[in-house]
XYZ file of C-alpha atoms in Angstrom:
394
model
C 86.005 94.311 14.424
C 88.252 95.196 11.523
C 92.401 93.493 11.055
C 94.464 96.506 10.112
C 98.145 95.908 10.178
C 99.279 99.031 11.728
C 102.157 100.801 9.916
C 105.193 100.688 12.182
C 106.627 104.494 13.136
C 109.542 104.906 10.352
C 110.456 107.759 8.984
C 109.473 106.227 5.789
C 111.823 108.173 3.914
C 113.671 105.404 1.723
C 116.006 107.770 -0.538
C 119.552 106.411 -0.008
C 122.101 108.447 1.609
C 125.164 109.529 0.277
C 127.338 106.918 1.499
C 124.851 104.163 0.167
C 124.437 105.820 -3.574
C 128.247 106.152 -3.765
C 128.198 102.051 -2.895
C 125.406 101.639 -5.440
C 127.399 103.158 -8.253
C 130.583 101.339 -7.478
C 128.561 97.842 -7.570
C 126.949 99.273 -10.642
C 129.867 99.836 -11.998
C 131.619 96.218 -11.222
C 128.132 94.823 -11.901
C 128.681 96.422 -15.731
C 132.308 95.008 -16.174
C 132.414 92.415 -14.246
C 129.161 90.324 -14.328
C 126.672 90.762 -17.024
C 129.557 90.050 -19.841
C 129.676 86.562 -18.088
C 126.694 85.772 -16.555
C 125.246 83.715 -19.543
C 128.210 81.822 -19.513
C 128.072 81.190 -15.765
C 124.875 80.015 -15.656
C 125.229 77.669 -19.322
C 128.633 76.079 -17.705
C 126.681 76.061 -14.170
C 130.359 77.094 -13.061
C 130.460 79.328 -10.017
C 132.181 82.602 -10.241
C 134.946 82.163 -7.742
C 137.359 84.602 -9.229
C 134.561 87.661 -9.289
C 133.902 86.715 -5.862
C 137.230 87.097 -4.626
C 137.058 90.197 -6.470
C 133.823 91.374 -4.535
C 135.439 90.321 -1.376
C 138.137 92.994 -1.790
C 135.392 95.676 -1.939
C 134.147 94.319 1.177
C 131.065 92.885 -0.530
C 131.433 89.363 1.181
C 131.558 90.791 4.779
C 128.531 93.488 4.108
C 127.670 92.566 7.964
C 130.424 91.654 9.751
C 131.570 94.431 11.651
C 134.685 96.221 10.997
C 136.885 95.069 14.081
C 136.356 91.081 12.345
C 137.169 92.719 8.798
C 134.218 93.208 7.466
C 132.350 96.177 5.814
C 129.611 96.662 8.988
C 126.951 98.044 6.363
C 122.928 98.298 7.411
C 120.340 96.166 6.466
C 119.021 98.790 3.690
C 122.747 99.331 2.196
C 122.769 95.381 1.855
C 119.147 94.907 0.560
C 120.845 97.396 -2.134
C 123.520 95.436 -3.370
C 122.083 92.529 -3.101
C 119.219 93.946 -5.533
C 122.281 95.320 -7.737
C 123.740 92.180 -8.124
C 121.016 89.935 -9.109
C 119.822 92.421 -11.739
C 122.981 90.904 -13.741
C 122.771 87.540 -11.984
C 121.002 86.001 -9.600
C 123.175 83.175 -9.243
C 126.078 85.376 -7.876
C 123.670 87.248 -5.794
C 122.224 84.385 -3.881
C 125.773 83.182 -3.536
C 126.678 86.487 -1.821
C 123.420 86.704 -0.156
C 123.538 83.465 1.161
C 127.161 83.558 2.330
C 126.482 86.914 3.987
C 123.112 86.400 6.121
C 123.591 82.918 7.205
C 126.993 81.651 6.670
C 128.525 85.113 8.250
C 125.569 85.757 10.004
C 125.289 82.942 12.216
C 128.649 83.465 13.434
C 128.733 87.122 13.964
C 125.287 87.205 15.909
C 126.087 84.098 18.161
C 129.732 83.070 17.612
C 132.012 83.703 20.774
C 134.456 85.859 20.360
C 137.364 83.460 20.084
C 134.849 82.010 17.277
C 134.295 85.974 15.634
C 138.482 86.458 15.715
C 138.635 82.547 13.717
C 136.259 82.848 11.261
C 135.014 85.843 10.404
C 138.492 87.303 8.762
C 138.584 84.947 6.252
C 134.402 84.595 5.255
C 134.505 88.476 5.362
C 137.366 88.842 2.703
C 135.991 86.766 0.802
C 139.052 84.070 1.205
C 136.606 81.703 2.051
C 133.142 81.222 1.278
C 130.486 80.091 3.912
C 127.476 77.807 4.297
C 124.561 77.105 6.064
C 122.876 73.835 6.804
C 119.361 73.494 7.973
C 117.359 71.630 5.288
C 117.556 67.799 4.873
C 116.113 65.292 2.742
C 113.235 64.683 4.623
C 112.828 67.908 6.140
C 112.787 71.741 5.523
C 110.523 74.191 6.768
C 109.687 71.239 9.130
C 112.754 70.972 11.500
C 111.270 68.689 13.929
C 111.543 66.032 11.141
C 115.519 66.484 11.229
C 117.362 63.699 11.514
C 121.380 64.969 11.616
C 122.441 63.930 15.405
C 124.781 65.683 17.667
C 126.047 63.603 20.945
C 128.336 64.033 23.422
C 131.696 62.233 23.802
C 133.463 63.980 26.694
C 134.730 67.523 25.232
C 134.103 66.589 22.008
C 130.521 66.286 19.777
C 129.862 63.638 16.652
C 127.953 64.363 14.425
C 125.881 62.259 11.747
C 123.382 63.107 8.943
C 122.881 64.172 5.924
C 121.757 67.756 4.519
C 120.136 68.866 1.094
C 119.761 72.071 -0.221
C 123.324 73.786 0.881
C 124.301 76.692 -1.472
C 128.079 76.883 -1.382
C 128.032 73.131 -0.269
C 130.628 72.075 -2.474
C 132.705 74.934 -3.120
C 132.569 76.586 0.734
C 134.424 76.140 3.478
C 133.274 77.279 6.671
C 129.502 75.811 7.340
C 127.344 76.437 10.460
C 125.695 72.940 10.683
C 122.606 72.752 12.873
C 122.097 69.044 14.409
C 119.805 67.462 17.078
C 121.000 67.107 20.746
C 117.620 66.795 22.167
C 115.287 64.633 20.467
C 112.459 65.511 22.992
C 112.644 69.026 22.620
C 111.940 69.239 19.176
C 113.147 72.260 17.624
C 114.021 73.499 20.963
C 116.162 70.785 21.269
C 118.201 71.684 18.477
C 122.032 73.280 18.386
C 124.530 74.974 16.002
C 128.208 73.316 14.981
C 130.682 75.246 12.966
C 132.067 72.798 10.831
C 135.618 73.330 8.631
C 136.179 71.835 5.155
C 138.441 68.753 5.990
C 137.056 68.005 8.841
C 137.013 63.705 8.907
C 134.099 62.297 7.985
C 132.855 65.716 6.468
C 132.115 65.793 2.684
C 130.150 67.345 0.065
C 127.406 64.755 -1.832
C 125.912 65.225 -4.678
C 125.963 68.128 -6.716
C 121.979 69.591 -7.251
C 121.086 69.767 -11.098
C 118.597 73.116 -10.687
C 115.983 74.714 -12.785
C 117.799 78.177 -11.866
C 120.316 79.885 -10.296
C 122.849 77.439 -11.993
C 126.141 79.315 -11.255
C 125.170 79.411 -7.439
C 126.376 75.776 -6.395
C 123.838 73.843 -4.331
C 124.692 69.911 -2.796
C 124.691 67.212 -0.167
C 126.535 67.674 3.195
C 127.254 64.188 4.366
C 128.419 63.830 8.091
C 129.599 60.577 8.748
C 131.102 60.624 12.508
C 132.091 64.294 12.629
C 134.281 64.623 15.527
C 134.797 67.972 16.483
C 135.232 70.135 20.014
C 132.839 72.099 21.829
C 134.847 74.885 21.039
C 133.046 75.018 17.815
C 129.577 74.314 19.012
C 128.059 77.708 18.136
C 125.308 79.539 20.917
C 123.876 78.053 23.834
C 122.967 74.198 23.779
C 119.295 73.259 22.089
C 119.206 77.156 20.851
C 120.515 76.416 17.283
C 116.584 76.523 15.626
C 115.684 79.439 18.240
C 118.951 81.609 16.714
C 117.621 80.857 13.651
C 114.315 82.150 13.400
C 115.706 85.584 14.961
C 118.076 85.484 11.777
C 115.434 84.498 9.463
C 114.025 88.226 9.213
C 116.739 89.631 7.290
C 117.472 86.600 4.848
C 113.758 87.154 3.873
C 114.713 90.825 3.147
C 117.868 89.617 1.610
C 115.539 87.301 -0.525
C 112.527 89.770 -1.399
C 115.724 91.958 -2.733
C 117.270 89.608 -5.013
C 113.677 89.260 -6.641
C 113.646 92.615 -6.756
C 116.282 92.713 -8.706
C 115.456 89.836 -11.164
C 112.216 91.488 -11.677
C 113.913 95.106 -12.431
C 116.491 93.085 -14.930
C 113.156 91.519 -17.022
C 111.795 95.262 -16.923
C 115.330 96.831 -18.326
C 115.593 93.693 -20.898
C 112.108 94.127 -22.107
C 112.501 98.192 -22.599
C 115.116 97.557 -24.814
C 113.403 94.934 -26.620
C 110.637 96.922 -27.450
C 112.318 100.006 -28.954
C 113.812 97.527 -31.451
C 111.434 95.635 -32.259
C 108.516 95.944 -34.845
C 105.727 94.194 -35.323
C 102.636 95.154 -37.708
C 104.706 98.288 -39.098
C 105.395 99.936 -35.471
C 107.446 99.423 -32.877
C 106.137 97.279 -29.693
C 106.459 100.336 -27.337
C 103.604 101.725 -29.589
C 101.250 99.029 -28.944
C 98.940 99.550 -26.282
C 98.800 96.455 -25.377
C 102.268 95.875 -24.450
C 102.135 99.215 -22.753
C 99.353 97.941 -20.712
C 102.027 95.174 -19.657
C 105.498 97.579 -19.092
C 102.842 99.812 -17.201
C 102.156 96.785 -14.595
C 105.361 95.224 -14.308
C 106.685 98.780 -13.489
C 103.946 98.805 -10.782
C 104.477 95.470 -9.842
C 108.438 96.339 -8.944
C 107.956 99.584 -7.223
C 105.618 98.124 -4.767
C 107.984 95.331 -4.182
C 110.692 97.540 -3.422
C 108.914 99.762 -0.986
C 108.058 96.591 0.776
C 111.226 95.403 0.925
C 112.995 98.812 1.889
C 109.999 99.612 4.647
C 111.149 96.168 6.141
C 115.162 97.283 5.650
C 114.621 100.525 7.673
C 112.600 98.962 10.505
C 115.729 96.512 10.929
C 118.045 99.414 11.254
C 115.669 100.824 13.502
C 115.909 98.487 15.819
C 112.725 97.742 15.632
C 110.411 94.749 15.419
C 109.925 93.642 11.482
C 108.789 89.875 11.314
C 105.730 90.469 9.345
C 107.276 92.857 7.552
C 109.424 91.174 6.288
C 107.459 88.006 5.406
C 105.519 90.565 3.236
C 108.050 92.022 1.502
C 109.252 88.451 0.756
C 105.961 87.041 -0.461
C 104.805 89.525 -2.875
C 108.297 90.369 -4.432
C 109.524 86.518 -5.343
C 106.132 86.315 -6.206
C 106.419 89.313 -8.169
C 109.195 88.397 -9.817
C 107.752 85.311 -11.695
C 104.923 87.477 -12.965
C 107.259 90.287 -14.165
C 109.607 87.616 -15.249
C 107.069 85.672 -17.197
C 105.607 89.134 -18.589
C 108.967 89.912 -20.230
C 109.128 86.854 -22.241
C 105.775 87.187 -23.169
C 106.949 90.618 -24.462
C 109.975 88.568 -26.352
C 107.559 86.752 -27.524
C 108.990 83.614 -29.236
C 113.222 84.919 -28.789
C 111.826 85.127 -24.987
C 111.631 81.540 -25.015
C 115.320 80.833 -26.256
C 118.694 81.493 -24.945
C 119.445 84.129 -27.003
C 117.762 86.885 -24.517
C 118.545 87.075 -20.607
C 114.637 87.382 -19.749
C 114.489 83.333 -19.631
C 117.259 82.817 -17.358
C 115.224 86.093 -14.724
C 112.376 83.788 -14.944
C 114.216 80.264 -13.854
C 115.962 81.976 -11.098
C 113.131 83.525 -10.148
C 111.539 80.868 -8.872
C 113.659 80.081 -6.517
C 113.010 82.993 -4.777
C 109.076 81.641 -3.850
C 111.145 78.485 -1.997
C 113.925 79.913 -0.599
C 114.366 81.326 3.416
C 111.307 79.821 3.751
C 108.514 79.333 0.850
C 105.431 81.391 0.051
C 102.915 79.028 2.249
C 105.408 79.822 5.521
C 105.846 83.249 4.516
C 101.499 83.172 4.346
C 101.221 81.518 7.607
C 104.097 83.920 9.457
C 101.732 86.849 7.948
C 98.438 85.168 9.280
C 99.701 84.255 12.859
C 100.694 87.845 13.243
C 97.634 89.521 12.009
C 95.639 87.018 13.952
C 97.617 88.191 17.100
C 96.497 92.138 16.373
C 92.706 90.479 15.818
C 92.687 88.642 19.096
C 94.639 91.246 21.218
C-alpha cells in the first residue's frame, strides 16, 4: 500500500484576474512610496508604522475580509495571500501587522461575532481606525492550549477574567482583542471560550513590550487581565467553542503566513539580483560566476514552489473546499523556505550581507518568525502526518 496525497479538483489555474492584478499594482505602487523608503528605519527604531497603516486602511487593506456591509473590502483568500506577499517583500513587520490584524483580530469577529458584535466592531478594525489583536498564547503555553491558565467565570450577566498572555502582536498599540480564556477546566480545549475585550477596559493592560530577533516594527507584548469585568454581550461564539473556532480559522492564517514568507523570500531574491550585477569579484561580475548562478538558480526554484503551494491552498479556500493539509504544506515549506533563500542572499552579499547596510539581513531575522508563527514547523509536520495517516488507514 502506497500514501499519495491526492490532488484536490481545482482548476489549478493560479493567474490573477483582472480585478486582483489591478490591486497588486496599486499595493505595488504604495509598497514603492510608502514602505521600502522607511522600512529600515521602522525596524532600527522598532517603531510601528501607525500612520502608513491608517493609510492602508483607507484602501481597504485593513478590512481585506470583512465583508462590505461591516466596511470592509470582502476580498478572497487568493487576493489577500497577494497583498499580504506584496507587503512583506518591503517589510515584513508591516505585513504581519496587517496579516495578523486581518485573519485573527477581524477574523474572529466576522466568522463568529453576532451581529450586534459585526455592526460594533468591525467598522472601526476594517478602516483601519483601530487595530486588532488576538490572544491565545501564554507564558506557559502555546501550541499546547490545555496548559492555559487565563480563567473566565461567571458573575451573573457578567464574566471576569484573569491571566496573563505572551506573544500578542498589536498588544500594545491595538485596541480591540479577541481574548480566549478557560470556562471549563475539565473540558480541556473544549472547554475553552472567546471574550472581545476593549482597550480601557479595568483591569486590562498591556505588559511588557517583547525585545525580538525580527519583525521589530510589528509590536509584540504581555496582555495582563487582572479582574476583567465585562458582559456576556461580548463573549464571542458559543460557550467552551473558543479553541474549536479557532482551529477552523487556523487554515487561512497559515496561508496568510506561508505568503508573507513568500514574500521575504522573493525580497532576498530581488536584493541579491541587484547585488550581483554590481558587484565584481576576481575581474567579473558575480552574475558570471557559476557558482552563484548555481545559488540564484535554486532560490528562484525554491520561491516558485512555495508560491504554488501557497496559491493551490488560496484557491481551494475560495472553493469552498476542504484545505487543512494544504495549507499546513504550503506553510511548512515556504517559512522554511524563506530562511534558506534568506540565508542564501547574504551568503551572496557576502560580508555587506552580514551588516546593516543591505536589506537581505533584516529578510533573514524576520524570516524566522515565520517557522513559529500560526503554529510552528513540528505542528505544521504533525497536522500533515495525521492527515496522510488518515488517507493510509482509510
Amino acid at each position: 500500500m502506497t500514501v499519495q496525497t491526492k490532488i484536490r479538483e481545482t482548476n489549478m489555474n493560479f493567474s490573477l484576474n483582472e480585478d486582483q492584478i489591478l490591486l497588486q499594482d496599486t499595493i505595488r505602487d504604495f509598497v514603492e512610496k510608502e514602505v521600502k523608503p522607511y522600512a529600515k528605519n521602522w525596524d532600527e527604531k522598532e517603531e510601528v508604522p501607525l500612520s502608513t497603516i491608517k493609510k492602508l486602511g483607507a484602501m481597504g487593506i485593513m478590512g481585506m475580509a470583512v465583508d462590505p456591509k461591516y466596511g470592509g473590502a470582502g476580498l478572497d483568500t487568493v487576493s489577500i495571500a497577494m497583498v499580504i506577499e506584496e507587503l512583506a517583500r518591503a517589510d515584513g513587520g508591516l505585513s504581519l501587522t496587517v496579516a495578523a490584524h486581518n485573519g485573527l483580530g477581524c477574523g474572529h469577529i466576522a466568522r463568529f461575532g453576532s451581529e450586534e458584535q459585526k455592526q460594533k466592531y468591525l467598522p472601526d478594525l476594517a478602516s483601519g481606525k483601530k487595530l486588532g489583536g488576538w490572544a491565545l498564547t501564554e507564558p506557559a503555553s502555546g501550541s499546547d492550549a490545555a496548559g492555559m491558565k487565563t480563567t473566565a467565570k461567571k458573575d451573573g450577566n457578567n464574566w471576569i477574567l484573569n491571566g496573563t498572555k505572551m506573544f500578542i502582536t498589536n498588544g500594545s498599540v491595538g485596541e480591540t482583542f479577541v481574548v480566549l480564556a478557560v470556562t471549563d477546566p475539565a473540558k480541556k480545549q473544549k472547554g475553552i471560550t472567546a471574550f472581545i475585550l476593549e482597550k480601557g477596559d479595568p483591569g486590562f493592560k498591556a505588559g511588557k513590550k517583547l525585545e525580538k530577533m525580527g519583525m521589530k516594527d510589528s509590536d509584540t507584548s504581555e496582555l495582563i487581565l487582572e479582574d476583567v469585568k465585562i458582559p456576556d454581550s461580548r463573549r464571542l461564539g458559543e460557550l467552551n467553542q473558543g479553541f474549536v473556532n479557532t482551529l477552523m480559522m487556523l487554515d487561512k492564517g497559515r496561508v496568510s503566513i506561508g505568503a508573507l514568507s513568500v514574500g521575504l523570500a522573493q525580497a532576498a531574491l530581488d536584493e541579491s539580483m541587484k547585488y550581483v550585477h554590481q558587484r565584481e569579484t576576481f575581474g567579473k561580475l558575480l552574475k558570471d560566476h557559476e557558482v552563484i548562478r548555481f545559488m540564484l538558480s535554486d532560490m528562484a526554484v525554491e520561491i516558485d514552489a512555495a508560491r504554488l503551494l501557497v496559491y493551490r491552498a488560496a484557491a481551494l479556500a475560495v472553493e469552498g473546499k476542504p484545505f487543512t493539509i494544504e495549507a499546513s504544506m504550503a506553510k511548512l515549506f515556504a517559512s522554511e523556505m524563506a530562511m534558506r533563500v534568506c540565508n542564501k542572499g547574504i551568503q551572496i552579499h557576502g560580508g555587506y550581507g552580514y551588516t546593516r547596510e543591505f536589506p537581505v539581513e533584516r529578510f533573514l531575522r524576520d524570516a524566522k518568525l515565520c517557522e513559529i508563527g500560526e503554529g510552528t514547523s513540528e505542528v505544521q509536520r504533525l497536522v500533515i502526518a495525521r492527515e496522510i495517516l488518515k488517507k493510509y488507514e482509510s
